[in-house]
Protein backbone atom coordinates (compact mmCIF):
# COMPACT_ATOMS: atom_id res chain seq x y z
CA UNK A 1 66.16 18.73 18.19
CA UNK A 2 64.29 16.51 16.06
CA UNK A 3 62.03 18.29 13.28
CA UNK A 4 59.25 17.25 11.71
CA UNK A 5 59.03 16.68 7.97
CA UNK A 6 57.04 19.83 6.19
CA UNK A 7 55.63 17.83 2.98
CA UNK A 8 53.43 20.79 2.18
CA UNK A 9 56.56 23.28 2.00
CA UNK A 10 57.32 21.96 -1.71
CA UNK A 11 53.38 22.28 -2.48
CA UNK A 12 53.81 25.89 -1.03
CA UNK A 13 56.73 26.82 -3.57
CA UNK A 14 54.84 25.28 -6.67
CA UNK A 15 51.74 27.13 -5.76
CA UNK A 16 53.69 30.27 -5.42
CA UNK A 17 55.26 29.94 -8.83
CA UNK A 18 52.14 29.08 -10.48
CA UNK A 19 50.75 32.52 -8.93
CA UNK A 20 53.69 34.27 -10.35
CA UNK A 21 55.09 32.35 -13.22
CA UNK A 22 58.31 30.54 -13.64
CA UNK A 23 60.42 33.34 -15.03
CA UNK A 24 59.48 35.21 -11.81
CA UNK A 25 60.13 32.63 -9.33
CA UNK A 26 63.40 30.73 -8.37
CA UNK A 27 62.69 27.75 -5.60
CA UNK A 28 65.92 26.62 -3.91
CA UNK A 29 65.03 23.01 -2.40
CA UNK A 30 66.67 19.90 -1.72
CA UNK A 31 70.45 20.41 -1.26
CA UNK A 32 70.17 24.04 -2.94
CA UNK A 33 67.92 24.96 0.30
CA UNK A 34 71.06 26.04 2.02
CA UNK A 35 72.43 29.75 3.04
CA UNK A 36 75.21 30.00 0.36
CA UNK A 37 72.63 29.03 -2.60
CA UNK A 38 70.61 31.55 -1.16
CA UNK A 39 73.28 34.44 -0.61
CA UNK A 40 74.64 33.53 -4.26
CA UNK A 41 71.58 33.37 -6.29
CA UNK A 42 68.35 33.73 -4.55
CA UNK A 43 68.58 37.19 -2.53
CA UNK A 44 69.75 39.73 -5.44
CA UNK A 45 67.24 40.94 -7.65
CA UNK A 46 63.80 39.17 -6.21
CA UNK A 47 60.94 41.76 -4.81
CA UNK A 48 59.87 38.86 -2.59
CA UNK A 49 61.77 36.11 -0.69
CA UNK A 50 59.69 33.28 0.78
CA UNK A 51 60.84 31.08 3.32
CA UNK A 52 58.90 27.83 3.94
CA UNK A 53 60.93 25.98 6.71
CA UNK A 54 61.32 25.84 10.20
CA UNK A 55 61.65 28.67 12.40
CA UNK A 56 63.34 28.37 15.66
CA UNK A 57 63.46 30.16 19.06
CA UNK A 58 65.28 29.16 22.06
CA UNK A 59 63.42 29.29 25.19
CA UNK A 60 66.00 29.58 27.51
CA UNK A 61 68.02 32.18 25.25
CA UNK A 62 65.67 34.17 23.14
CA UNK A 63 68.88 35.67 21.04
CA UNK A 64 68.79 32.67 19.27
CA UNK A 65 66.22 32.92 16.82
CA UNK A 66 67.01 31.69 13.22
CA UNK A 67 65.73 29.31 10.40
CA UNK A 68 66.62 25.84 9.71
CA UNK A 69 68.31 25.19 6.03
CA UNK A 70 69.72 22.51 4.33
CA UNK A 71 73.10 21.88 5.35
CA UNK A 72 76.31 20.56 3.05
CA UNK A 73 75.18 16.67 3.14
CA UNK A 74 72.07 15.18 2.29
CA UNK A 75 69.34 15.45 4.83
CA UNK A 76 71.60 17.66 7.13
CA UNK A 77 69.83 20.49 8.28
CA UNK A 78 71.81 23.62 10.05
CA UNK A 79 70.56 26.66 12.34
CA UNK A 80 71.04 29.97 10.52
CA UNK A 81 71.07 32.84 13.46
CA UNK A 82 69.15 35.80 12.57
CA UNK A 83 72.46 37.92 12.31
CA UNK A 84 73.84 35.91 9.39
CA UNK A 85 71.05 37.09 7.48
CA UNK A 86 71.38 40.91 8.95
CA UNK A 87 74.60 41.07 7.26
CA UNK A 88 73.18 40.59 3.57
CA UNK A 89 72.35 43.66 1.28
CA UNK A 90 68.86 41.93 -0.35
CA UNK A 91 67.12 45.16 -1.51
CA UNK A 92 63.72 43.16 -1.45
CA UNK A 93 60.43 44.67 -0.99
CA UNK A 94 59.17 41.88 1.24
CA UNK A 95 60.26 38.73 3.15
CA UNK A 96 58.02 36.37 4.01
CA UNK A 97 59.08 33.89 6.70
CA UNK A 98 56.14 30.85 6.81
CA UNK A 99 57.58 29.03 9.89
CA UNK A 100 57.19 28.63 13.32
CA UNK A 101 57.84 31.26 15.64
CA UNK A 102 59.47 33.86 13.19
CA UNK A 103 58.24 36.99 14.53
CA UNK A 104 59.73 36.12 18.21
CA UNK A 105 63.25 37.21 19.38
CA UNK A 106 65.01 39.15 22.23
CA UNK A 107 63.43 42.44 23.63
CA UNK A 108 66.26 44.90 24.16
CA UNK A 109 65.53 48.15 25.66
CA UNK A 110 65.83 51.10 23.33
CA UNK A 111 66.34 49.15 20.22
CA UNK A 112 63.13 46.69 20.03
CA UNK A 113 63.07 42.93 19.02
CA UNK A 114 66.26 41.44 18.12
CA UNK A 115 65.52 38.43 15.50
CA UNK A 116 64.53 37.73 12.14
CA UNK A 117 62.25 40.59 11.66
CA UNK A 118 65.17 43.15 12.74
CA UNK A 119 67.60 40.85 10.68
CA UNK A 120 65.64 41.40 7.43
CA UNK A 121 64.89 45.11 8.17
CA UNK A 122 68.59 45.23 8.58
CA UNK A 123 69.31 43.70 4.92
CA UNK A 124 67.38 46.20 3.52
CA UNK A 125 63.75 44.73 3.55
CA UNK A 126 61.09 47.51 4.48
CA UNK A 127 58.46 44.55 5.12
CA UNK A 128 58.27 41.08 6.76
CA UNK A 129 55.47 38.99 7.25
CA UNK A 130 56.07 36.19 10.10
CA UNK A 131 54.42 34.26 12.62
CA UNK A 132 53.81 34.68 16.51
CA UNK A 133 53.41 31.14 17.25
CA UNK A 134 54.05 27.30 16.01
CA UNK A 135 52.27 27.20 12.33
CA UNK A 136 50.69 23.66 11.28
CA UNK A 137 52.08 22.56 7.55
CA UNK A 138 48.58 22.35 5.74
CA UNK A 139 47.16 25.52 6.89
CA UNK A 140 49.96 27.76 6.53
CA UNK A 141 50.61 26.52 2.98
CA UNK A 142 46.75 27.10 2.01
CA UNK A 143 47.05 30.68 3.60
CA UNK A 144 49.98 31.59 1.44
CA UNK A 145 48.64 30.40 -1.52
CA UNK A 146 45.52 32.80 -1.02
CA UNK A 147 48.32 35.44 0.33
CA UNK A 148 49.83 35.60 -2.89
CA UNK A 149 46.72 35.57 -5.13
CA UNK A 150 45.48 38.55 -3.18
CA UNK A 151 48.89 40.24 -3.35
CA UNK A 152 49.32 39.54 -7.09
CA UNK A 153 45.57 41.11 -7.46
CA UNK A 154 46.72 44.35 -5.98
CA UNK A 155 45.98 44.42 -2.36
CA UNK A 156 48.75 45.24 0.11
CA UNK A 157 50.62 43.12 2.16
CA UNK A 158 48.45 44.11 5.34
CA UNK A 159 45.04 43.41 3.07
CA UNK A 160 46.21 40.12 1.37
CA UNK A 161 47.43 38.44 4.58
CA UNK A 162 43.76 39.80 6.19
CA UNK A 163 41.88 38.19 3.23
CA UNK A 164 43.81 34.84 3.51
CA UNK A 165 43.40 34.35 7.13
CA UNK A 166 39.82 35.20 6.76
CA UNK A 167 39.12 32.91 3.78
CA UNK A 168 40.79 30.06 5.53
CA UNK A 169 38.10 29.00 8.22
CA UNK A 170 35.38 29.57 5.32
CA UNK A 171 37.27 27.24 2.96
CA UNK A 172 37.77 24.47 5.67
CA UNK A 173 35.58 24.27 8.78
CA UNK A 174 38.53 22.27 10.49
CA UNK A 175 40.61 25.54 10.67
CA UNK A 176 38.27 27.77 12.24
CA UNK A 177 40.20 27.98 15.41
CA UNK A 178 42.27 30.86 15.49
CA UNK A 179 45.53 28.77 15.92
CA UNK A 180 45.47 28.00 12.36
CA UNK A 181 45.08 31.45 11.04
CA UNK A 182 45.56 34.25 13.71
CA UNK A 183 49.20 33.87 14.03
CA UNK A 184 50.73 36.06 11.05
CA UNK A 185 51.84 39.59 11.57
CA UNK A 186 53.20 42.51 9.10
CA UNK A 187 56.22 44.29 10.17
CA UNK A 188 56.85 47.52 8.26
CA UNK A 189 59.44 50.30 8.18
CA UNK A 190 59.08 53.35 6.09
CA UNK A 191 56.48 51.94 3.66
CA UNK A 192 52.69 52.51 3.65
CA UNK A 193 51.36 49.30 4.88
CA UNK A 194 47.88 49.79 3.95
């Protein structure tokens, strides 16, 4: 389906780089924002992996959950199914999926939710920060800037996202409605979430 542009994704990436420093961040954008580049160079050795892209889940087939990344041709976008990420060995501490519907998937009795959260847990990541519904580009970017500032200041993932969520409506009354800030959720396996 036709996907809208995410002009604030680049701003988001640069803001994160400013918070953590150039030596501690790698930005894969444009043609490099593809699964092969991610698998080869971005994933190994980073404590935090951040995606600012479209999440997608099919209403008719909830097993079809994933992220939209760059394809092989300029302007070409490809869907990367959650199972592709689950086969990786990441070893990161946190994956942030700042895109629409990234916490959703298919509920499988006795197994829990199959989707992006489960994929990254299977890839060795103990915490994910995902979204329960569609997020708007500008407020999502602003939430991430505050989140990472608070995280760097020593807050836990749960504390940092809560601080970011609470600060957004105060910073801009236009974003007071919970739609703009309440959709973020932390999933944790085997670590103290604070």
